[in-house]
PDB file of C-alpha atoms in Angstrom:
ATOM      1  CA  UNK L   1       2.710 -18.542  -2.508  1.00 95.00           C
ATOM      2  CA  UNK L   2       3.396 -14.561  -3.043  1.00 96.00           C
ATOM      3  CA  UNK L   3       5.925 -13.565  -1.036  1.00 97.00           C
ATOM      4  CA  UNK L   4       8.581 -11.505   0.231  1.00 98.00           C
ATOM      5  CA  UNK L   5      11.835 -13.756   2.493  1.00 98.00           C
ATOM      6  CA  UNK L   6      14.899 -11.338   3.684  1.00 98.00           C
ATOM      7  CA  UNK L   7      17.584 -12.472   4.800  1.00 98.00           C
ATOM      8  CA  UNK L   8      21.441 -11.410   5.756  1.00 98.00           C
ATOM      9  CA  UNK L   9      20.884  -9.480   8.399  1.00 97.00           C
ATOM     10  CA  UNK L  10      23.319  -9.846  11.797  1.00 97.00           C
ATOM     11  CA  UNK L  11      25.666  -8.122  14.305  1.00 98.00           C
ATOM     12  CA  UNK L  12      28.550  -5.967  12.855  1.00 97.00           C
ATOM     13  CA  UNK L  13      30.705  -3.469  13.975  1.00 97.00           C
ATOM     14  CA  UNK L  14      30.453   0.545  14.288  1.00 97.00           C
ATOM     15  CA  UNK L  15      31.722   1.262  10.479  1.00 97.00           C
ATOM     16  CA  UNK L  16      30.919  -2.144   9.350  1.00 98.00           C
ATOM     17  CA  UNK L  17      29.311  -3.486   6.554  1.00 98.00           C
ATOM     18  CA  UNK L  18      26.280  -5.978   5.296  1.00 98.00           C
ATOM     19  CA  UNK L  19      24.461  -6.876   2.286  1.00 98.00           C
ATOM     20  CA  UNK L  20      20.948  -7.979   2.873  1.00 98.00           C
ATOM     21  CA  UNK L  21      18.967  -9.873   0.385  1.00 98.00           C
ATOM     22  CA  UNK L  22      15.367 -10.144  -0.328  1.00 98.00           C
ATOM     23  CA  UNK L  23      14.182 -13.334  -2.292  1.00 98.00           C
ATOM     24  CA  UNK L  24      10.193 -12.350  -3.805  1.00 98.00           C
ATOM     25  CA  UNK L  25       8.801 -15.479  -4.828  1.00 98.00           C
ATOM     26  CA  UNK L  26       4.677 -16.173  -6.407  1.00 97.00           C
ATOM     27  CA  UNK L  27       4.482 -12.876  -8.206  1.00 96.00           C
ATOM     28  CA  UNK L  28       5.951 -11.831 -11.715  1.00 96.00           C
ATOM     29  CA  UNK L  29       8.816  -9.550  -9.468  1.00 96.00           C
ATOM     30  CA  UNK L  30      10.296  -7.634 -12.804  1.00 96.00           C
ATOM     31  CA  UNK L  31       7.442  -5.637 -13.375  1.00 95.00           C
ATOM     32  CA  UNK L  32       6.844  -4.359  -9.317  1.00 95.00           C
ATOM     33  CA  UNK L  33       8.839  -1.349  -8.111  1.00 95.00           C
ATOM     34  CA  UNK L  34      10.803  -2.171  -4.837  1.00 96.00           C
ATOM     35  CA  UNK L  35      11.326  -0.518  -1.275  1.00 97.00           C
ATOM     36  CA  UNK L  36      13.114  -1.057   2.115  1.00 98.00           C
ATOM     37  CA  UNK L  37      11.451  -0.612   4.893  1.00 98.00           C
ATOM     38  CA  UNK L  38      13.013  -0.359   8.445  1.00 97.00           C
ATOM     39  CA  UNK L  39      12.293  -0.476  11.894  1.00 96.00           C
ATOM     40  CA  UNK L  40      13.976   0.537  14.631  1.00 96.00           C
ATOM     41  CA  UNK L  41      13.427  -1.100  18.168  1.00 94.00           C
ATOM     42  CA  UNK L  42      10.610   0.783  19.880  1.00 91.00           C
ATOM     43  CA  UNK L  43       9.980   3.218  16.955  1.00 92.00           C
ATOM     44  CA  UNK L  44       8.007   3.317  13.840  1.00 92.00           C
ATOM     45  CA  UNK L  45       8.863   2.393  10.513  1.00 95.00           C
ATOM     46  CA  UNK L  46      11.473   4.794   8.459  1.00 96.00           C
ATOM     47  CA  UNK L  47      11.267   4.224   4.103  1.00 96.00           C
ATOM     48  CA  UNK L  48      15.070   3.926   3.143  1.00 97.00           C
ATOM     49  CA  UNK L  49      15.398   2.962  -0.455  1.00 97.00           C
ATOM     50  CA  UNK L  50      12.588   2.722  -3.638  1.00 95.00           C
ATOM     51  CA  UNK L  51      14.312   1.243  -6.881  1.00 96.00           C
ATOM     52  CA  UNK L  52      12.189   1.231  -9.824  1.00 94.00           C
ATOM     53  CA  UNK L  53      12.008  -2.263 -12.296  1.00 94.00           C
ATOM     54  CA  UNK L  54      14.741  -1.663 -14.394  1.00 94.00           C
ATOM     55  CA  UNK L  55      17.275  -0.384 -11.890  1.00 96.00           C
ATOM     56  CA  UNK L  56      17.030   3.225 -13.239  1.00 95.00           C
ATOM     57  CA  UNK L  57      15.501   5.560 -10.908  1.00 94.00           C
ATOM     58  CA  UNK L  58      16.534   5.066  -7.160  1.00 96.00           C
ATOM     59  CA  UNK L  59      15.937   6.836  -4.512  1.00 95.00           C
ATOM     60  CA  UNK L  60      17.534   7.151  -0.807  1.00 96.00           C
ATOM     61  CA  UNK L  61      15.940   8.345   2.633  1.00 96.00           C
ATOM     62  CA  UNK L  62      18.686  11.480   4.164  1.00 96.00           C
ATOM     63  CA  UNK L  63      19.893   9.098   7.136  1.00 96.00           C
ATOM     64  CA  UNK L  64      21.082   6.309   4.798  1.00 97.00           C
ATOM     65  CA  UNK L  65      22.378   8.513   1.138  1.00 97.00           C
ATOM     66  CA  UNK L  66      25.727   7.855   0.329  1.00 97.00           C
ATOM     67  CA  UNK L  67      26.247   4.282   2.731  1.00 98.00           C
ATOM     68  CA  UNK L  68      23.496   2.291   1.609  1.00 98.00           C
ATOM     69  CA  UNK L  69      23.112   0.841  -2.129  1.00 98.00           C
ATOM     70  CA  UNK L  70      20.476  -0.850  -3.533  1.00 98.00           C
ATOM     71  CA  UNK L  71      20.098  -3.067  -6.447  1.00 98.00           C
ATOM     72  CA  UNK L  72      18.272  -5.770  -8.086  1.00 98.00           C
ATOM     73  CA  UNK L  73      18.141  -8.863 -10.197  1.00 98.00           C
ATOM     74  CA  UNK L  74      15.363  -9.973 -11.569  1.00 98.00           C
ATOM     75  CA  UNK L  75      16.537 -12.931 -13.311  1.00 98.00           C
ATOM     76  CA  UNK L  76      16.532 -13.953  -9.849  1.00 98.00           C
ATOM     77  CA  UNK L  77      13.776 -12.325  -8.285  1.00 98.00           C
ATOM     78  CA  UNK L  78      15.997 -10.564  -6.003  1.00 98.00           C
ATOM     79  CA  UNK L  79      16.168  -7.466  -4.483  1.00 98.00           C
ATOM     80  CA  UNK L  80      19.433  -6.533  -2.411  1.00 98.00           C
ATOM     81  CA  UNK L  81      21.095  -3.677   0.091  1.00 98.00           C
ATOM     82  CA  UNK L  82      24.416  -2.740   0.365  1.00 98.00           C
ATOM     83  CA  UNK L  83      24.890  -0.938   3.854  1.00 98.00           C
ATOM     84  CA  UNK L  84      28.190   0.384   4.211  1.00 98.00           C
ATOM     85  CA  UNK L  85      29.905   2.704   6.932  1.00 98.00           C
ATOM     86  CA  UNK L  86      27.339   1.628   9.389  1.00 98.00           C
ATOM     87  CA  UNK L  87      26.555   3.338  12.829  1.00 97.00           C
ATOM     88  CA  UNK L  88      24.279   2.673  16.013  1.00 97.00           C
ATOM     89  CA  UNK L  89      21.220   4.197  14.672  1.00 97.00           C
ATOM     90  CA  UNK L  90      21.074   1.636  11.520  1.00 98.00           C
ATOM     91  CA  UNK L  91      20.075  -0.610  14.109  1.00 98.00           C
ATOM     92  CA  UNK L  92      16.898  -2.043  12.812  1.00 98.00           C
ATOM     93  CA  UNK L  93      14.417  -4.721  11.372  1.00 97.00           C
ATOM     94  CA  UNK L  94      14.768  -4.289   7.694  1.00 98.00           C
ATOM     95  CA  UNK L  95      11.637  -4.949   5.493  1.00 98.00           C
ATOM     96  CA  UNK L  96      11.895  -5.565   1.759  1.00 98.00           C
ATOM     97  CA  UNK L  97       8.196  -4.472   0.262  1.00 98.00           C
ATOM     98  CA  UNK L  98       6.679  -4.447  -2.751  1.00 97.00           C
ATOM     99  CA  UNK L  99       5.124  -0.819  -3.987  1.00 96.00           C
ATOM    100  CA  UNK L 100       1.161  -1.267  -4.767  1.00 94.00           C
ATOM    101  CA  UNK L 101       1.386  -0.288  -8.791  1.00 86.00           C
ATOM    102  CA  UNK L 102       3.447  -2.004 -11.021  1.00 83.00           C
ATOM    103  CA  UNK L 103       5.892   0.070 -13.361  1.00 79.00           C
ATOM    104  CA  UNK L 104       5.666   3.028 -11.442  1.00 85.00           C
ATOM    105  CA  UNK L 105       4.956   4.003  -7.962  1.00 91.00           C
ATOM    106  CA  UNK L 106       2.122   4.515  -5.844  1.00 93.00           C
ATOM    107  CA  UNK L 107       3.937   4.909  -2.555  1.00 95.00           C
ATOM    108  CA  UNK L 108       2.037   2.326  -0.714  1.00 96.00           C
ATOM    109  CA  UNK L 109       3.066  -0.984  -0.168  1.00 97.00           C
ATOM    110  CA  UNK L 110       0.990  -4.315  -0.211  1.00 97.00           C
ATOM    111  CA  UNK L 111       3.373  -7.073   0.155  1.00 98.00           C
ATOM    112  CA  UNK L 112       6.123  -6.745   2.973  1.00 98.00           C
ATOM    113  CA  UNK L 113       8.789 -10.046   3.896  1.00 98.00           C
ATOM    114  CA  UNK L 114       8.690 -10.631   7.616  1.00 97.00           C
ATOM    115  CA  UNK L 115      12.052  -8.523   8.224  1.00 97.00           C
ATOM    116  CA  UNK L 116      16.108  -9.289   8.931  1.00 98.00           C
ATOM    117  CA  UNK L 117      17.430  -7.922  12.271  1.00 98.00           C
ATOM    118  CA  UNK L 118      20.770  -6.263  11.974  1.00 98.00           C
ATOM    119  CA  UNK L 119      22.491  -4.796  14.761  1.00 98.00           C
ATOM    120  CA  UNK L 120      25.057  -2.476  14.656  1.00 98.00           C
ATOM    121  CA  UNK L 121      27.155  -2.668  17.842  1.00 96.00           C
ATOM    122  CA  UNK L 122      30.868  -2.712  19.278  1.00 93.00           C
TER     123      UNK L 122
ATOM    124  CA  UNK W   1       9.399  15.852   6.037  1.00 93.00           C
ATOM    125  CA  UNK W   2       5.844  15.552   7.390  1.00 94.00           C
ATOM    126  CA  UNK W   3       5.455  14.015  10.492  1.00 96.00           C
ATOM    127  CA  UNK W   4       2.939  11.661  11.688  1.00 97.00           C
ATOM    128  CA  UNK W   5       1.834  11.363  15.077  1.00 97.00           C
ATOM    129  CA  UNK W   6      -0.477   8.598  16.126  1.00 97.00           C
ATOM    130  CA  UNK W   7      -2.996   8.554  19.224  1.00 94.00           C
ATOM    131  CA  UNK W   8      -3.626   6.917  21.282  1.00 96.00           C
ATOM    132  CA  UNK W   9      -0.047   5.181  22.195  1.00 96.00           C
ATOM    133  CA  UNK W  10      -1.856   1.880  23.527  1.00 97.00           C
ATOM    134  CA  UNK W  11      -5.272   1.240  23.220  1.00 97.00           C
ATOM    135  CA  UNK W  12      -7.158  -1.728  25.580  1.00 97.00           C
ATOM    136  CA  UNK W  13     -10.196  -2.853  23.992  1.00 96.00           C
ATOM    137  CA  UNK W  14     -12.122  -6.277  24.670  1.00 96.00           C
ATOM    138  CA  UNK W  15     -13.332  -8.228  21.845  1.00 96.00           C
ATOM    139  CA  UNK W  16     -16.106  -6.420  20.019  1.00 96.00           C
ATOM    140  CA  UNK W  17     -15.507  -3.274  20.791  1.00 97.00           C
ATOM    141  CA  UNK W  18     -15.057  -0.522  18.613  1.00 97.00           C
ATOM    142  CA  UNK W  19     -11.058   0.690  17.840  1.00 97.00           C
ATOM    143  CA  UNK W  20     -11.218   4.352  16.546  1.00 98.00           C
ATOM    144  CA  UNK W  21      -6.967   5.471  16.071  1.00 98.00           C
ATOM    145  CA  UNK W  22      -6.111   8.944  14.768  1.00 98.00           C
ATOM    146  CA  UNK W  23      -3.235  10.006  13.113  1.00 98.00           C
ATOM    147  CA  UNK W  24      -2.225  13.661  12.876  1.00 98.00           C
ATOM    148  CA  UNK W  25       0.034  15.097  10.217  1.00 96.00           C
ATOM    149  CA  UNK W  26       2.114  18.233  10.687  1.00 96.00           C
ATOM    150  CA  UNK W  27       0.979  20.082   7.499  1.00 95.00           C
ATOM    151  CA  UNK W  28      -1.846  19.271   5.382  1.00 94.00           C
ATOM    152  CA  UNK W  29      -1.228  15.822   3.273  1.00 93.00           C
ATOM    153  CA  UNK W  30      -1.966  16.192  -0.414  1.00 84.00           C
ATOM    154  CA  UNK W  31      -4.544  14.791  -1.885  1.00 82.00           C
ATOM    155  CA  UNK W  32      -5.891  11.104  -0.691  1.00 89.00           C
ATOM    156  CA  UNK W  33      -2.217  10.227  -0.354  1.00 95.00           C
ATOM    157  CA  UNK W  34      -2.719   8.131   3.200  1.00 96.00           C
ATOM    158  CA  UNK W  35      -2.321   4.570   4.106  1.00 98.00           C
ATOM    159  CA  UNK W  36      -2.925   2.726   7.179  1.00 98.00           C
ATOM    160  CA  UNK W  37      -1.195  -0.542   7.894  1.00 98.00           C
ATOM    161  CA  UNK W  38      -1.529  -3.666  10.624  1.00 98.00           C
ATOM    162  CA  UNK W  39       1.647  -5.639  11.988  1.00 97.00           C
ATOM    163  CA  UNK W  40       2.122  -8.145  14.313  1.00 95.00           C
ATOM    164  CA  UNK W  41       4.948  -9.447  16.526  1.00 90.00           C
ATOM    165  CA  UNK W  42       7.243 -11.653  14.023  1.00 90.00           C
ATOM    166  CA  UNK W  43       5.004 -11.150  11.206  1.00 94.00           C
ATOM    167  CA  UNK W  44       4.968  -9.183   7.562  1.00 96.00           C
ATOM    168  CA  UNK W  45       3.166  -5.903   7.824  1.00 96.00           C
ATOM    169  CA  UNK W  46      -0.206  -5.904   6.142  1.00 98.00           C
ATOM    170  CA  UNK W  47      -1.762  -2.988   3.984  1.00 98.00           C
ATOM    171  CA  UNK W  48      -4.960  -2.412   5.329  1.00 98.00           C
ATOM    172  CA  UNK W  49      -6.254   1.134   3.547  1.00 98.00           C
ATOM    173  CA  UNK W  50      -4.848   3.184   0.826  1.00 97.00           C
ATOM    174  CA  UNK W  51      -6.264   6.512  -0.521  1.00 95.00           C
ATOM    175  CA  UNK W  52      -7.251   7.331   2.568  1.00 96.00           C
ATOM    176  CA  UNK W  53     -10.846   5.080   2.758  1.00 97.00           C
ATOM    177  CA  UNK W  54      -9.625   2.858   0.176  1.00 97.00           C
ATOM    178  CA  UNK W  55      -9.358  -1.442   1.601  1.00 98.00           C
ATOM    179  CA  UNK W  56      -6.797  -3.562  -0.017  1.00 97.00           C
ATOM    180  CA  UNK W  57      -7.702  -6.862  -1.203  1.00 95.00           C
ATOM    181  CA  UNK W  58      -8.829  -9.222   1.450  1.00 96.00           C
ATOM    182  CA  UNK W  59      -9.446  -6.864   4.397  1.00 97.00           C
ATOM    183  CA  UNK W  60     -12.730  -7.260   6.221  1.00 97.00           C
ATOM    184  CA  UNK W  61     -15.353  -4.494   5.791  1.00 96.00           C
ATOM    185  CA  UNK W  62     -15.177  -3.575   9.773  1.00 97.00           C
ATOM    186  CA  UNK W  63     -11.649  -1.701   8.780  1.00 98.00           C
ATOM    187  CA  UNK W  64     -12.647   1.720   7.550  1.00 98.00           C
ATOM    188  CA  UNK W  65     -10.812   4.751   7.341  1.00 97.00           C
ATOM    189  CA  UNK W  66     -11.299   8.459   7.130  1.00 96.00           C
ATOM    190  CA  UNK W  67     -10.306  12.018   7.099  1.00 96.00           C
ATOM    191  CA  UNK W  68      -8.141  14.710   4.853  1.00 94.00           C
ATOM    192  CA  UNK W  69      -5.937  17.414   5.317  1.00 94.00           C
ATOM    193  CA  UNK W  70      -3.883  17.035   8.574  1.00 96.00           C
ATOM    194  CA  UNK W  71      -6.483  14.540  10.517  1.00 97.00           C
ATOM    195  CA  UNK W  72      -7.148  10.598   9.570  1.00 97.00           C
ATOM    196  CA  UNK W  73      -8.814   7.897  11.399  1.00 98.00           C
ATOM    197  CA  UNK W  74      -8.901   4.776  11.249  1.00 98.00           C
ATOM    198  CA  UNK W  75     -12.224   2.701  12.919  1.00 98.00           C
ATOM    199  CA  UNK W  76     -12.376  -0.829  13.367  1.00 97.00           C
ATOM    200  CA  UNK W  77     -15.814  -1.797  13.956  1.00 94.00           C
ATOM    201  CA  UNK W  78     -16.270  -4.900  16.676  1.00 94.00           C
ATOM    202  CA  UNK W  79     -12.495  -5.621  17.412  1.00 96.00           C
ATOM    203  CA  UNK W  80     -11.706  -9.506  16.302  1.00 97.00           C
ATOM    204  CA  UNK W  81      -9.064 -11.633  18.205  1.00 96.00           C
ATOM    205  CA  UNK W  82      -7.315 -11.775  15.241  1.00 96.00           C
ATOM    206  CA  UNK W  83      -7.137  -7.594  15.018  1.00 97.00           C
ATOM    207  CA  UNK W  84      -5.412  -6.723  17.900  1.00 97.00           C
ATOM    208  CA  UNK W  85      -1.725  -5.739  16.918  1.00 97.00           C
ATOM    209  CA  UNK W  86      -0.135  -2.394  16.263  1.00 97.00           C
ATOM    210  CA  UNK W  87      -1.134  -0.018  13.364  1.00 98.00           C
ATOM    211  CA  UNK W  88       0.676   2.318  11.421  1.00 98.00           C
ATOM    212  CA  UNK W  89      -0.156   5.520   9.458  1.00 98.00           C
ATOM    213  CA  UNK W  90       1.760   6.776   6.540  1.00 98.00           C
ATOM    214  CA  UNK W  91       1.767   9.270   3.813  1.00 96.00           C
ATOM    215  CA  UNK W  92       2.798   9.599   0.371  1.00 93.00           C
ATOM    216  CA  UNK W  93       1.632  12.869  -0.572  1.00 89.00           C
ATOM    217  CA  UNK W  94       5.177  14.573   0.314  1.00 88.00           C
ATOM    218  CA  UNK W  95       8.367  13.242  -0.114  1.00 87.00           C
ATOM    219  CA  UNK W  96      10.255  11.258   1.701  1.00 91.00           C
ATOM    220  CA  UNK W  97       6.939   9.294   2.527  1.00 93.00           C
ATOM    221  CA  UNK W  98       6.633   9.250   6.564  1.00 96.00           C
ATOM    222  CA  UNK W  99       4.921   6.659   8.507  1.00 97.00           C
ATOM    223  CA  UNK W 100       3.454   7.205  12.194  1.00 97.00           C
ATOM    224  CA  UNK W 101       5.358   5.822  15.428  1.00 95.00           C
ATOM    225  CA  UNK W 102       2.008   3.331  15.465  1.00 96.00           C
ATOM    226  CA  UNK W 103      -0.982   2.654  18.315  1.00 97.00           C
ATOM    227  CA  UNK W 104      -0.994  -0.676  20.458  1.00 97.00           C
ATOM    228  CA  UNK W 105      -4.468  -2.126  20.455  1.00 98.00           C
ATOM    229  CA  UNK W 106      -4.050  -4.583  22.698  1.00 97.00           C
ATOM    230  CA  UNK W 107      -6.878  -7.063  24.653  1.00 95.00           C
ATOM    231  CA  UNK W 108      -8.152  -5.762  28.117  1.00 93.00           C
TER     232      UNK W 108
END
């Protein structure tokens, strides 16, 4: 089955950090570009990160540069964020999803996981 | 960044009705550079339409979608059980890509 499965998501402290994981699974995942997705409660989604198939071109969202870090392994169909120095508003559902085009990007995304809650609270 | 905003917020509809949701950008969105999405509670968002009036694989011919510049629709012809959820408008056009803050269509 194609598919997107996050995971490592929790409650941590103001200035805390997590690692979240996202395990894609049916689909040749080396040759997609990746994103993360979030959602905070009652808003819409926000793009944070896009990292490209080799790990060489990755881009940030304003709110999240310099904290957040992502990476991936594609021996083990795995895509990962590092969230560090984490406040309030990172509060969200965070969505690992795969970009349309493979190789490069179209900016639209047709495979999302189902989401890990983290909650950033004292 | 170009913002989205998305009308209605909540939308009641009964089963075969017609669901027409806007989305208004605030400046013009290059190109055919506009996706619509459907999510439900607990669930992985779906791609619905890309390029504006393009449908991804799988998605019923009663999802259509519209529009250019700083307007977009999305219609869904004779609402389904199965459609009512929220929907979300986003472009790629500009960066940072921006989605919409979504529209409820939920059952009367």
């Amino acid at each position: 089955e194609v598919q997107l499965v996050e995971s490592g998501g929790g409650l941590v402290q103001p200035g805390g950090s997590l690692r979240l994981s996202c395990a894609a699974s049916g689909f040749t995942f080396s040759t997609y570009v990746m994103n993360w997705v979030r959602q905070a409660p009652g808003k819409g989604l926000e793009w944070v990160s896009y990292i490209d198939t080799s790990s060489t071109t990755i881009y940030y969202s304003d709110s999240v540069k310099g904290r957040f870090t992502v990476s991936r392994d594609n021996a083990k169909n795995s895509l990962f964020l590092q969230m560090n120095t984490l406040r309030d508003e990172d509060t969200a559902v965070y969505y690992c999803a795969r970009d349309f085009g493979r190789q490069a990007p179209y900016w639209y995304f047709d495979l999302w996981g189902r989401g890990t809650l983290v909650t950033v609270s004292s | 960044e170009i913002v989205l905003t998305q009308s209605p917020g909540t939308l009641s509809l009964s089963p075969g009705e017609r669901a027409t949701l806007s989305c208004r950008a605030s400046q013009s969105v290059s190109s055919t550079y506009f996706a619509w999405y459907q999510h439900k509670p607990g669930q992985a968002p779906r791609l619905l339409i890309y390029g504006v009036s393009s449908r991804a694989t799988g998605i019923p011919d009663r999802f259509s979608g519209s529009g250019s510049g700083t307007d977009f629709t999305l219609t869904v012809n004779r609402m389904e059980p199965e459609d009512f959820a929220v929907y979300y408008c986003q472009q790629y056009g500009s960066p940072p890509l921006t989605f919409g803050g979504g529209t409820k269509v939920e059952i009367k």
